[in-house]
Every structure is written in C-alpha cells, then in structure tokens.
PDB file of C-alpha atoms and ligand atoms in Angstrom:
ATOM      1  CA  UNK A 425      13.897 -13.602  -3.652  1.00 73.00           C
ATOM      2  CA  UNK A 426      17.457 -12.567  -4.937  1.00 83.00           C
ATOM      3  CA  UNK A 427      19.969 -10.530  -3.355  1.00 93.00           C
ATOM      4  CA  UNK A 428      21.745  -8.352  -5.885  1.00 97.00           C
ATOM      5  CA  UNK A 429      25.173  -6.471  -5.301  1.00 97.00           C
ATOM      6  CA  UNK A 430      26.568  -3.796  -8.167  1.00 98.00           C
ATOM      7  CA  UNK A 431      30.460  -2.607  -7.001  1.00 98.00           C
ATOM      8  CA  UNK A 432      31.930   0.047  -8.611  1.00 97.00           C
ATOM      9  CA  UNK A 433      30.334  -0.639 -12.130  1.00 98.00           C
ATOM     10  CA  UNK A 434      30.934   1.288 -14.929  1.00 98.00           C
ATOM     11  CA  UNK A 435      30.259   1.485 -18.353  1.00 97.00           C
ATOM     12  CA  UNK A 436      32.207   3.113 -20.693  1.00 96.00           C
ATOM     13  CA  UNK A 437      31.218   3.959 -24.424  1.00 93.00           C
ATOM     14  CA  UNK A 438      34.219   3.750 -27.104  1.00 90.00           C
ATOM     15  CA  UNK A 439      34.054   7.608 -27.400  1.00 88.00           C
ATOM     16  CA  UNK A 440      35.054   7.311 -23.557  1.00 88.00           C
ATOM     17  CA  UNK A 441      31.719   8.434 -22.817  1.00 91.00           C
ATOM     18  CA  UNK A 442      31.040   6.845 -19.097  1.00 94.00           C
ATOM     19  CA  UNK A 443      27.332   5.999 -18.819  1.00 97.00           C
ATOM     20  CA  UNK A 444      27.663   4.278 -15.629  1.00 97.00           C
ATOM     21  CA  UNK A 445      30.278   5.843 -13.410  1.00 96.00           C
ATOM     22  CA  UNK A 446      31.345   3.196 -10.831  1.00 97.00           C
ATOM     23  CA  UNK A 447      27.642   2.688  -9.181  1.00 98.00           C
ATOM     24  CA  UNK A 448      26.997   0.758  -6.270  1.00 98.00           C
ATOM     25  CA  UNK A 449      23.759  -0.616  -5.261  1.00 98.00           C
ATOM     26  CA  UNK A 450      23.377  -3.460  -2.734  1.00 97.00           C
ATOM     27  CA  UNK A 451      19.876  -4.873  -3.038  1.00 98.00           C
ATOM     28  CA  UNK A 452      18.263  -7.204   0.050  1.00 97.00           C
ATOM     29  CA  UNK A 453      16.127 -10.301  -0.813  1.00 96.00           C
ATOM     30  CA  UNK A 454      12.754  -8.744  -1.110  1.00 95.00           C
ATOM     31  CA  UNK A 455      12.802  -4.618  -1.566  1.00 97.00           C
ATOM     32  CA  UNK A 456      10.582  -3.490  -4.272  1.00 98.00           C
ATOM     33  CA  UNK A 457      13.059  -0.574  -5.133  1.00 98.00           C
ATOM     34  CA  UNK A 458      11.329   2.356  -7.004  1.00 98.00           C
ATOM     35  CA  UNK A 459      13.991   4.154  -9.081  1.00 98.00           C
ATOM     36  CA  UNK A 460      13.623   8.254 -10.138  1.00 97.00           C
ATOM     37  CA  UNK A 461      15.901  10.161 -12.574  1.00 96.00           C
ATOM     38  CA  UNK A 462      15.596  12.840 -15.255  1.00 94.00           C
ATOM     39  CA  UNK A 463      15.784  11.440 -19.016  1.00 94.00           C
ATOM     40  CA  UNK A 464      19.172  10.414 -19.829  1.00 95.00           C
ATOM     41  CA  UNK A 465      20.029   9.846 -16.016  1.00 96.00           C
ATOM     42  CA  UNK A 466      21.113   6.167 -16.415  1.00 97.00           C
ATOM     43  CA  UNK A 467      18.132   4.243 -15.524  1.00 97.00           C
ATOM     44  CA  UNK A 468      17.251   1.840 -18.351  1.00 97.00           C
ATOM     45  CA  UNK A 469      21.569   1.631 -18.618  1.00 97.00           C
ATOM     46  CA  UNK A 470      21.248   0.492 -14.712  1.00 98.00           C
ATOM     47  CA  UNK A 471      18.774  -2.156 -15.926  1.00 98.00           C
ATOM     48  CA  UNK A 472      20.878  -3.354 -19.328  1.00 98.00           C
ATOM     49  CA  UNK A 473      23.533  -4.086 -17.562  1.00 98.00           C
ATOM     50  CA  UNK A 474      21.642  -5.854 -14.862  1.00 98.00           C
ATOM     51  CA  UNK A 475      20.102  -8.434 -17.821  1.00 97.00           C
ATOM     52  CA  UNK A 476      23.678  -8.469 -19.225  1.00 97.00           C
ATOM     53  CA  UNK A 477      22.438  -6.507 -22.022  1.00 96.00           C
ATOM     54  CA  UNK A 478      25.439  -3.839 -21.890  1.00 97.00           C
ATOM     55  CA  UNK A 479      28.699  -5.416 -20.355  1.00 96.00           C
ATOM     56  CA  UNK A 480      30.346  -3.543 -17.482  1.00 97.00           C
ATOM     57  CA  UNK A 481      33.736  -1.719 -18.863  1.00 97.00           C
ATOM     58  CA  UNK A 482      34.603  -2.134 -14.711  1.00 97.00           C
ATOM     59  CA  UNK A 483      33.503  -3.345 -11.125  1.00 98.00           C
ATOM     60  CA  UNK A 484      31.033  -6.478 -10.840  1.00 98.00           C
ATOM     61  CA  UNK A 485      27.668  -7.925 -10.562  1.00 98.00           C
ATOM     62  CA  UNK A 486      26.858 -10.532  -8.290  1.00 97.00           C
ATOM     63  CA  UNK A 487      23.249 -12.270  -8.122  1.00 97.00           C
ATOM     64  CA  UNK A 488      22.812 -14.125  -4.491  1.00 95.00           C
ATOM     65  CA  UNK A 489      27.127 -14.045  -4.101  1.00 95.00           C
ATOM     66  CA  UNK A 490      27.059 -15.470  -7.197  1.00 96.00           C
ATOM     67  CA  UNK A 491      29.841 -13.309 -10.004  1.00 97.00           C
ATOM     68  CA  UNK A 492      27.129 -13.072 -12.934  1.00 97.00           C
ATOM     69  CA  UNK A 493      29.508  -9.853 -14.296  1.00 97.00           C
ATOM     70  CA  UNK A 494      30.458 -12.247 -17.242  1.00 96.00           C
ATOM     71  CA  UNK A 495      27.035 -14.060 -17.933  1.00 96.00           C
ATOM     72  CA  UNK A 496      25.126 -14.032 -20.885  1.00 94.00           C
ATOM     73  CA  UNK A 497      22.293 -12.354 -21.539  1.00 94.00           C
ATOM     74  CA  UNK A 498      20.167 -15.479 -22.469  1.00 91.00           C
ATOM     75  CA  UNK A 499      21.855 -16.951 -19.180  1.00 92.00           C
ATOM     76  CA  UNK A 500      20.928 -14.332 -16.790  1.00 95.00           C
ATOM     77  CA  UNK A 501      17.471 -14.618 -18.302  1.00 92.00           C
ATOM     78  CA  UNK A 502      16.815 -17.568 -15.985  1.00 91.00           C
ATOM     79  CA  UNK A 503      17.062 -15.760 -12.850  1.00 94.00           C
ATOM     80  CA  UNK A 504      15.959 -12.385 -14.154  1.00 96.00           C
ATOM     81  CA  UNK A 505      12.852 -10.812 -15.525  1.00 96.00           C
ATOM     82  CA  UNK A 506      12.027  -7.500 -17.149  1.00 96.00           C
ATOM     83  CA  UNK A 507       8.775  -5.824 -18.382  1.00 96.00           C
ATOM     84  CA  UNK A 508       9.052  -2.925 -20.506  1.00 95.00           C
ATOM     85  CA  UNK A 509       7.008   0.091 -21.330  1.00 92.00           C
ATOM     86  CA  UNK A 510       6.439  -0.624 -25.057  1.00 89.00           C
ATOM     87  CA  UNK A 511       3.293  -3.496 -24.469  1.00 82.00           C
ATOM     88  CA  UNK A 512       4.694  -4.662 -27.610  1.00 84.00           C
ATOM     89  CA  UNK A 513       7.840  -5.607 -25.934  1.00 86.00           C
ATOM     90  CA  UNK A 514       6.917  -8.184 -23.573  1.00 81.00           C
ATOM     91  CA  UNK A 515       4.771 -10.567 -25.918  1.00 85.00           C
ATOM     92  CA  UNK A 516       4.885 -12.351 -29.779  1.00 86.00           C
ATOM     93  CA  UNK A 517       1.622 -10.264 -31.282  1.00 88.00           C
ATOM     94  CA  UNK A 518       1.167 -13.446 -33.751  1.00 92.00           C
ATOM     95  CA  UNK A 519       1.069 -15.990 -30.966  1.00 93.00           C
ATOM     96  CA  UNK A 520      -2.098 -16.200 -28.919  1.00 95.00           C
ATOM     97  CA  UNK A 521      -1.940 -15.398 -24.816  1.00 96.00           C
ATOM     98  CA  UNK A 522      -2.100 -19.290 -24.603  1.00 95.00           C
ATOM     99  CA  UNK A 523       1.091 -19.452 -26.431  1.00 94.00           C
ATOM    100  CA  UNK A 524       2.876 -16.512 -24.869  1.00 93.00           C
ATOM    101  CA  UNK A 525       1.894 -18.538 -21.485  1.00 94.00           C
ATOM    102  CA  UNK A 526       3.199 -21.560 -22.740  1.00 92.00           C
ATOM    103  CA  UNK A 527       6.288 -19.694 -23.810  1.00 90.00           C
ATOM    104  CA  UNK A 528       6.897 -18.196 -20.819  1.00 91.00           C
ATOM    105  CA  UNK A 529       6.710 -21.273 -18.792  1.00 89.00           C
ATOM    106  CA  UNK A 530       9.420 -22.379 -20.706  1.00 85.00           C
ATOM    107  CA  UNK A 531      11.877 -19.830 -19.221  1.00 80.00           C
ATOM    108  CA  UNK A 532      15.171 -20.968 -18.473  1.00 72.00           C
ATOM    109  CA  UNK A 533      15.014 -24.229 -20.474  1.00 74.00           C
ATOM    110  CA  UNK A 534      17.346 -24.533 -23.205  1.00 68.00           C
ATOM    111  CA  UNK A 535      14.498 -25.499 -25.768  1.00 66.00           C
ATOM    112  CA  UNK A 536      12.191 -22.837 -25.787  1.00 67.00           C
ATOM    113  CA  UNK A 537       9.626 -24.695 -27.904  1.00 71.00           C
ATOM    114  CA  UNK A 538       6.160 -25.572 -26.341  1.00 71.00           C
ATOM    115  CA  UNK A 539       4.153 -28.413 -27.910  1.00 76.00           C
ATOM    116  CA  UNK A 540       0.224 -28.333 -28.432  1.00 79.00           C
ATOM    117  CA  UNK A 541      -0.754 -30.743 -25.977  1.00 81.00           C
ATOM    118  CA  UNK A 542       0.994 -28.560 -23.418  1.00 82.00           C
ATOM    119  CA  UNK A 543      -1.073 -25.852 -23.707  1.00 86.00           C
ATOM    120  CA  UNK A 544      -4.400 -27.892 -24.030  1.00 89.00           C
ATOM    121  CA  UNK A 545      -2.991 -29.639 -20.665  1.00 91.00           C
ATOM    122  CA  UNK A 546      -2.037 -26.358 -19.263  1.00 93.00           C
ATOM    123  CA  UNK A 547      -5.599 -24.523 -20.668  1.00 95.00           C
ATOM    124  CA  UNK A 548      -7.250 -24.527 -17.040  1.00 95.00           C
ATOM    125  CA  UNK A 549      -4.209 -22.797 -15.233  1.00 94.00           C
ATOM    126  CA  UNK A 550      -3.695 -20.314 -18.034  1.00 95.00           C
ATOM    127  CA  UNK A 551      -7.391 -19.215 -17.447  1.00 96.00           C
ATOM    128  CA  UNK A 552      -7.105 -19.188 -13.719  1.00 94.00           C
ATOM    129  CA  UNK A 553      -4.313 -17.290 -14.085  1.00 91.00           C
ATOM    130  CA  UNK A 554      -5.931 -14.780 -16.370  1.00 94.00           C
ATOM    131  CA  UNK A 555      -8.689 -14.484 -14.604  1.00 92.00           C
ATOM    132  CA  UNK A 556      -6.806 -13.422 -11.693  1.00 87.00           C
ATOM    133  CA  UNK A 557      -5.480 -10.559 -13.273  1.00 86.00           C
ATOM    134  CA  UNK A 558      -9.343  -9.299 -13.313  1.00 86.00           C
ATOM    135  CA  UNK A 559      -9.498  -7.572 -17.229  1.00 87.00           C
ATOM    136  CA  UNK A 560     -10.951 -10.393 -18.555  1.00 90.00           C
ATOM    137  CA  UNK A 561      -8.118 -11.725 -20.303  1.00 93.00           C
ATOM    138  CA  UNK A 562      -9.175 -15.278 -19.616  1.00 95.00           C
ATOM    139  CA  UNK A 563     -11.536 -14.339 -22.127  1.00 95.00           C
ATOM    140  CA  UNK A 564      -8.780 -13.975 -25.191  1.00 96.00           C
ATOM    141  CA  UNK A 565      -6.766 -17.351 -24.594  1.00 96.00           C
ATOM    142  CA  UNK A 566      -7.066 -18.016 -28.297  1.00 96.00           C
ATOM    143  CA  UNK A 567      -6.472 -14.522 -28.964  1.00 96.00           C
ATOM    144  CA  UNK A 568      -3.274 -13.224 -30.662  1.00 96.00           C
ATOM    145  CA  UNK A 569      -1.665 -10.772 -28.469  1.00 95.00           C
ATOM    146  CA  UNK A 570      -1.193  -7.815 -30.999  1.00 93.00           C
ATOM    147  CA  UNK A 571      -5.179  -8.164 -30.923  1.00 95.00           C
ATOM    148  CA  UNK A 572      -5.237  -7.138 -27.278  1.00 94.00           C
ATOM    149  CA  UNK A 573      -5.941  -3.805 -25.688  1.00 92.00           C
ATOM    150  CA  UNK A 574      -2.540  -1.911 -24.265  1.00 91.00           C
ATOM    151  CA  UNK A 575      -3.219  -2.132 -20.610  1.00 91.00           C
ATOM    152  CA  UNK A 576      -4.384  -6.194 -21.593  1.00 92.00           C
ATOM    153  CA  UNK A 577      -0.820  -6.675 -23.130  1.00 93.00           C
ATOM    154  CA  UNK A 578       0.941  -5.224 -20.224  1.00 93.00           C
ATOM    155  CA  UNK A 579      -1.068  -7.256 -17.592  1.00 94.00           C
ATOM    156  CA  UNK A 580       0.103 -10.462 -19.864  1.00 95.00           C
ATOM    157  CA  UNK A 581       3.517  -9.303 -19.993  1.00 95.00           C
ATOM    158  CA  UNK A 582       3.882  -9.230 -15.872  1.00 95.00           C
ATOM    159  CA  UNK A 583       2.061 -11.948 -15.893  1.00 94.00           C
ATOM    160  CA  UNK A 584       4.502 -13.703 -18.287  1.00 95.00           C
ATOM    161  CA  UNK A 585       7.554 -12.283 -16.128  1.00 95.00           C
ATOM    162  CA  UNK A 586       6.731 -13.147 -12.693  1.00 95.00           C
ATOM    163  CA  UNK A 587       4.464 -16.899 -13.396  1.00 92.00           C
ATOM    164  CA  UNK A 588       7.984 -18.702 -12.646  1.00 91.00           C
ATOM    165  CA  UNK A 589       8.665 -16.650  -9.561  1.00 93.00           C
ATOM    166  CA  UNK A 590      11.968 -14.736 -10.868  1.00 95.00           C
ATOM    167  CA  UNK A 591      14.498 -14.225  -8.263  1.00 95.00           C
ATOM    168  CA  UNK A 592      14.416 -10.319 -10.028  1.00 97.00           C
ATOM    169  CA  UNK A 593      11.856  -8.602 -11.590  1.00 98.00           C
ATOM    170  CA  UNK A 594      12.579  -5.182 -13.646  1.00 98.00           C
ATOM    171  CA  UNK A 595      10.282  -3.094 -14.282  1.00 98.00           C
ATOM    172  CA  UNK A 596      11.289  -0.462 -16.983  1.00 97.00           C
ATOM    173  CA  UNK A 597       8.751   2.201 -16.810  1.00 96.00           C
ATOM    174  CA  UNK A 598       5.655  -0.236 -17.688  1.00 96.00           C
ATOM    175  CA  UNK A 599       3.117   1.823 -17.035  1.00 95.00           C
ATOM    176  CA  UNK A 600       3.997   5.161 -19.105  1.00 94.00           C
ATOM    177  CA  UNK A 601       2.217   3.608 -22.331  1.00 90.00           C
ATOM    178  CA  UNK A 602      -1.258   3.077 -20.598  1.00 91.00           C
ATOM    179  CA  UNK A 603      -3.781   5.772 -19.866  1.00 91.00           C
ATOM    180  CA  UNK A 604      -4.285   6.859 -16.361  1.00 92.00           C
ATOM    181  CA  UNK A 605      -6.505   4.102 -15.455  1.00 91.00           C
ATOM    182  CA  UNK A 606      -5.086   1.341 -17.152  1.00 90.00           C
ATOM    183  CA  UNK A 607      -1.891   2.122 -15.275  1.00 93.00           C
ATOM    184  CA  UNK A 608      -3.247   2.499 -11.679  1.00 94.00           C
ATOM    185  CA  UNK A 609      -4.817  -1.144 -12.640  1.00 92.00           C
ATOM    186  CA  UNK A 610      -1.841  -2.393 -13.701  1.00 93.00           C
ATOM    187  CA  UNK A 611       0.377  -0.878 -10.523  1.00 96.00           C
ATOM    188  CA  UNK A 612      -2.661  -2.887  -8.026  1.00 95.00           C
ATOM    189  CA  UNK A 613      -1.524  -5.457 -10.030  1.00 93.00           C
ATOM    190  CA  UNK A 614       2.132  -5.064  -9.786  1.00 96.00           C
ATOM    191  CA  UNK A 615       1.309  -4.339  -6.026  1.00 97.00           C
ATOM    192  CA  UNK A 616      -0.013  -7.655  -5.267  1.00 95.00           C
ATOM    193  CA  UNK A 617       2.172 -10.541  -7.352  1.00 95.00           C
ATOM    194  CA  UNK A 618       5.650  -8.254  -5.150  1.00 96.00           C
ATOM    195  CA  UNK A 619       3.424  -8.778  -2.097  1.00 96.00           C
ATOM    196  CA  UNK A 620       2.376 -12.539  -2.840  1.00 93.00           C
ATOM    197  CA  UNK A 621       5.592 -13.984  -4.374  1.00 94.00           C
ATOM    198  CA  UNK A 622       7.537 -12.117  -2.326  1.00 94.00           C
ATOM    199  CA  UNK A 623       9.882 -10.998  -5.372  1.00 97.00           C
ATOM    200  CA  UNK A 624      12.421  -8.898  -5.101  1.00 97.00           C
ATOM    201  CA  UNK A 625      11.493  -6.113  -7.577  1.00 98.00           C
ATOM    202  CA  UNK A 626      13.157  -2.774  -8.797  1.00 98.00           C
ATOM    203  CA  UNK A 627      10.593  -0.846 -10.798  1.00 98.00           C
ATOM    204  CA  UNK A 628      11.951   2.849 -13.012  1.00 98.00           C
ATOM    205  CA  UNK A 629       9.102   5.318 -13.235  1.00 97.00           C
ATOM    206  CA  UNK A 630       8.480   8.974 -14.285  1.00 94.00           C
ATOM    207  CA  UNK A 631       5.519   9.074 -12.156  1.00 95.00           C
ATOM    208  CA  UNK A 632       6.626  10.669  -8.654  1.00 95.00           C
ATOM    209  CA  UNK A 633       3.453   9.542  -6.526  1.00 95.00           C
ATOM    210  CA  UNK A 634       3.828   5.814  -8.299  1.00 97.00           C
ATOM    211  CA  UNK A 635       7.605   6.520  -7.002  1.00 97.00           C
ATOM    212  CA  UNK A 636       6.581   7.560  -3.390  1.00 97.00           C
ATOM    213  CA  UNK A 637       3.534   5.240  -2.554  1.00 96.00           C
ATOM    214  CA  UNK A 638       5.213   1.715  -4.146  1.00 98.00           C
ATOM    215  CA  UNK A 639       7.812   0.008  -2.350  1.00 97.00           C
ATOM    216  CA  UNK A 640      10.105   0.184   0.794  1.00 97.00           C
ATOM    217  CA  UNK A 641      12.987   2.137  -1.077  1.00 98.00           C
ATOM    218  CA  UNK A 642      13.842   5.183  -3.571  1.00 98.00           C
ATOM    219  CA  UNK A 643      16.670   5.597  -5.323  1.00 97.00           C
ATOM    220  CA  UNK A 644      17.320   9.033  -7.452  1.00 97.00           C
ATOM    221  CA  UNK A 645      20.155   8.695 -10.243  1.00 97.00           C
ATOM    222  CA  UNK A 646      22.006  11.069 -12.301  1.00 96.00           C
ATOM    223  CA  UNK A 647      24.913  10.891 -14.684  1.00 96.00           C
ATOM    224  CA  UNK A 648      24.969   7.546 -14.289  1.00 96.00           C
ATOM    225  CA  UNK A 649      25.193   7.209 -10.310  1.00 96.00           C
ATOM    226  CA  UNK A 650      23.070   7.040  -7.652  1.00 97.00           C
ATOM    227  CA  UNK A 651      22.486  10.661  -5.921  1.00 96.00           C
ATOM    228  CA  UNK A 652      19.968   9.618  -3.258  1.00 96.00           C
ATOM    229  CA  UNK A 653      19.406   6.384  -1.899  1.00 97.00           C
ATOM    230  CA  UNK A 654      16.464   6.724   0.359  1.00 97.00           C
ATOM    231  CA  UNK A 655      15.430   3.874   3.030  1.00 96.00           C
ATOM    232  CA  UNK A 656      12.125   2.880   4.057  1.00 95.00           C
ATOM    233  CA  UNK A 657      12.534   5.517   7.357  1.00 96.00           C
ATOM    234  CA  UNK A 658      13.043   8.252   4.712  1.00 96.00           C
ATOM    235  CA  UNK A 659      10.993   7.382   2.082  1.00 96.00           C
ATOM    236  CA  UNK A 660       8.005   7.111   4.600  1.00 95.00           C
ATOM    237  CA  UNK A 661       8.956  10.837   5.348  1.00 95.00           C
ATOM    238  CA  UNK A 662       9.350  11.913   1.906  1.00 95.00           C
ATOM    239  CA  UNK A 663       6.467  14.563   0.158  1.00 93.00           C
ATOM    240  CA  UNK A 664       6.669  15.258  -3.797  1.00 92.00           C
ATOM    241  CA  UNK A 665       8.238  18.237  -3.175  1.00 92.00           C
ATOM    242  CA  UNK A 666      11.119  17.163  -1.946  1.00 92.00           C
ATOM    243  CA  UNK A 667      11.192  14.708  -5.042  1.00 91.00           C
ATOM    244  CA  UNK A 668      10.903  17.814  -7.259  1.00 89.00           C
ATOM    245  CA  UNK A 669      14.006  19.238  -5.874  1.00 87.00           C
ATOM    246  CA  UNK A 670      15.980  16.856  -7.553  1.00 84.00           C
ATOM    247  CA  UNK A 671      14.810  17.858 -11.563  1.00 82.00           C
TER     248      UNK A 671
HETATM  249  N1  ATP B 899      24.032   1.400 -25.927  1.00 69.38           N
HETATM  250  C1  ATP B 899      24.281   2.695 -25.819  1.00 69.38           C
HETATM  251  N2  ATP B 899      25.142   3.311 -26.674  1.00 69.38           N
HETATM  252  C2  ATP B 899      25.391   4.614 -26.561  1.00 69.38           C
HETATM  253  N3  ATP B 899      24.850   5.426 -25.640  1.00 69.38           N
HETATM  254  C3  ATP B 899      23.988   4.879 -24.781  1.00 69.38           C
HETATM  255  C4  ATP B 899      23.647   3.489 -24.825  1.00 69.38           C
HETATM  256  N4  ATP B 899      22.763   3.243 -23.830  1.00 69.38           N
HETATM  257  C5  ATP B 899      22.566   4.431 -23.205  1.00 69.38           C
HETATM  258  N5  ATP B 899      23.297   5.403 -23.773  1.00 69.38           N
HETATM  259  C6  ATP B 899      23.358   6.802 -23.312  1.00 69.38           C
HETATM  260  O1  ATP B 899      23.480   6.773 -21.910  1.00 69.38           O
HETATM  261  C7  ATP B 899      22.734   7.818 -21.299  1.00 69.38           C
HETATM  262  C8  ATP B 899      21.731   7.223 -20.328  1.00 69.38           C
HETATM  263  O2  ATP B 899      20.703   6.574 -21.071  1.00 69.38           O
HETATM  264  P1  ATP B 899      19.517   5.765 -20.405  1.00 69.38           P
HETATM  265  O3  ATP B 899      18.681   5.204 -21.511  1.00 69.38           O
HETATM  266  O4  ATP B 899      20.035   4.827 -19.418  1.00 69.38           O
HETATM  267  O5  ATP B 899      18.725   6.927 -19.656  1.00 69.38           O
HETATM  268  P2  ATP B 899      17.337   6.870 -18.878  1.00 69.38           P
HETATM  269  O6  ATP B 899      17.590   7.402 -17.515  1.00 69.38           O
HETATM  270  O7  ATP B 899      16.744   5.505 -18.969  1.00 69.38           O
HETATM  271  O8  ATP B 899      16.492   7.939 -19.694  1.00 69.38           O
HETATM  272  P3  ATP B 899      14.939   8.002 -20.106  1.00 69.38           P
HETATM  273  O9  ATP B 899      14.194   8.479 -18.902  1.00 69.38           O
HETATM  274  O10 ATP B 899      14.934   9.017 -21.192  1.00 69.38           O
HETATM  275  O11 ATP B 899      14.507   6.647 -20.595  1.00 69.38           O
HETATM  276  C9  ATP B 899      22.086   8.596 -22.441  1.00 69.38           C
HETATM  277  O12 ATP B 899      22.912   9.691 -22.729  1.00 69.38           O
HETATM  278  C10 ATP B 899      22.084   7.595 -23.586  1.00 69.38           C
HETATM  279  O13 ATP B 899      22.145   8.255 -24.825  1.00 69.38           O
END
C-alpha cells in the first residue's frame, strides 16, 4: 500500500504543447481510483509520468514522502506496476507462463535472469497461482504466452504485476482488448487481488459502469487536469448520466 502525491506537475512538449498542466492528485494508501476522460484527455500521460516514462517539465512526484520526480524508469519499476490494454504488452510471447512467472518474480532485482531450477522449484506455486485465476491457465505452464487466448494473457499479465504485492498498480485500460466476457472475468479478477493485497490501485477505463461500480474514487480529466475528483460519498451517488455529462 503506497501513498502517492502529484503537485503541480506538468509536462510540457518542445512545441510548448502542455500535456499535463500543473495536476495535483493526492492518493491514500489503499484507493482503487477509477480514472474517466475523453481520448486525448491526459490519462495514459497521467500514468507515464507516474512510471517515470515522461519526465515532469514542473512540480513533483513523491511515492510514500519519498521525491521519486527524478527516478528512473527501471527504478520506479520496483515499487510500481502497470498492465496495459495491448495483452501483448504485459508478457514475452516466446517465453512460456512459467518463465514470464519466473521473470516477474524477479522484479526489482538488478539481474533479471531466472535460472531453470528456479522455475522447476517454483513449478507448484506457479500452478497454484494459475489455478487461482480460474481460466485454466495452470494448464499452459509450458506454454509460450503468444500461444495463449487474449483474456488468458491479460489474466497472466495482472497476475505478473501484482504476485510481488506492488506498492502501485496501474491499470491502463486492460480490459478494452477482451470481449465482453473475458473482460467482466478479468475485472472479478482485478476485484479480488485490490481487495486481498490490499493494493493501492488506479485503473483508466472507457467503460462508464466498470468506472462507477469499481473502486472508492472517480476522477474525470481533461486537457491534461483533473476536472472532477469524486469521493467515495459522491461516487456512491453518482448514475451514468451524470458521467455522460462530462463527454
Ligand atoms: N510522448 C508524447 N509526445 C507528444 N505528444 C504526446 C506524448 N504523449 C502524449 N501526447 C499527447 O498528449 C495528449 C494526451 O495523450 P494521452 O495518450 O495521455 O491521452 P489519453 O487520455 O490516454 O487518450 P486515449 O483515451 O485516446 O488513450 C494527446 O494529445 C497526445 O497526442
């Protein structure tokens, strides 16, 4: 559980563009944050320069009153986890789920090389693991990822982000690739590791009910800020239509 604090962060492009115009978010150890906004609003920018991926231009990031505004990327990566929408994103399609696992138990070591005998030691927790998931995915340990089914890759890829109990989890619109389904599945799913590890969690998505029914915030952005910060009181309160009022 990780308390996060943006002040007054900005990005700005070299065409002066400002992409993030001096946004402030204060995030409490444990809200799952679900995060609304047009296309081009500012959300997966929000998220890049969480992960250190784009560098503020001004203002600061601090991680549990830690400054992280200068971190790397790779370094932030130890505190900080992020599943994307593209199921090809979060996994190596050549490596099996046993070596993805492996992999990703290696997060935040320097040496990010697993040996064979850790994954034969490791085979009965991968499994258990899988299984808990529930899409049979303990079935495919041996299984090379880009083999696997959309909504399978996905379930690895949380699986992946939160099995070292991040002290952040992002989740960048990671169910818009899977069919209707596959992507209620996968939010049950998303549902109970917040619940269990307790994680503090802010999760983008198009999907207004997804938006409304997850979580114990809502935040709307545009242009780059934050035009409605909703709290649990509110958001209890809140109906799609007032949601629609704000595209
Ligand atoms: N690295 C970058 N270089 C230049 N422009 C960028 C960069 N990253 C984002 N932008 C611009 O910033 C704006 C916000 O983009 P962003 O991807 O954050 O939007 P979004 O809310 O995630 O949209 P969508 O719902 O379409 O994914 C867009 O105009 C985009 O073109």
């Amino acid at each position: 559980m990780a308390q996060l604090e943006l002040k007054q962060a900005s990005i700005e492009l070299d065409n002066s563009l400002k992409i993030m115009d001096q946004l402030s978010l204060s995030v409490a150890p444990g809200d799952f944050i679900t995060i609304l906004g047009g296309n081009g609003a500012g959300k997966s920018t929000l998220f890049n320069a969480i992960t250190g991926n784009l560098r503020l231009t001004e203002g600061i990031i601090e991680l549990n009153k830690t400054n992280i505004t200068q971190l790397s990327e790779e370094k932030r990566a130890t505190y900080i986890a992020r599943v994307f929408q593209d199921p090809k994103n979060g996994t190596a399609p050549r490596m099996t789920v046993a070596e993805n696992l492996a992999l990703a138990m290696k997060r935040g070591e320097k040496r990010k090389i697993f040996k064979r005998r850790e994954i034969k030691s490791n085979r009965d927790y991968f499994h258990d693991l899988c299984a808990s998931i529930g899409n049979g995915l303990e079935n495919h340990l041996d299984t090379p990822t880009g083999n696997l089914s959309g909504g399978q890759r996905q379930a690895l890829s949380l699986l992946m982000a939160t099995m070292k109990d991040p002290d952040l989890l992002l989740l960048d619109e990671h169910t818009a690739a899977l069919d209707p389904k596959t992507a209620k599945q996968l939010m049950s799913l998303t549902q109970k590791f917040v619940t269990k590890k307790n994680l503090t969690c802010l999760m983008i998505t198009h999907h207004m009910e997804d938006a409304l029914n997850f979580g114990n915030r809502l935040i709307v952005l545009e242009k780059g800020c934050i035009k409605k910060d909703f709290n649990q009181e509110e958001k209890a309160k809140l109906q799609l239509e007032d949601l629609l009022r704000f595209f």
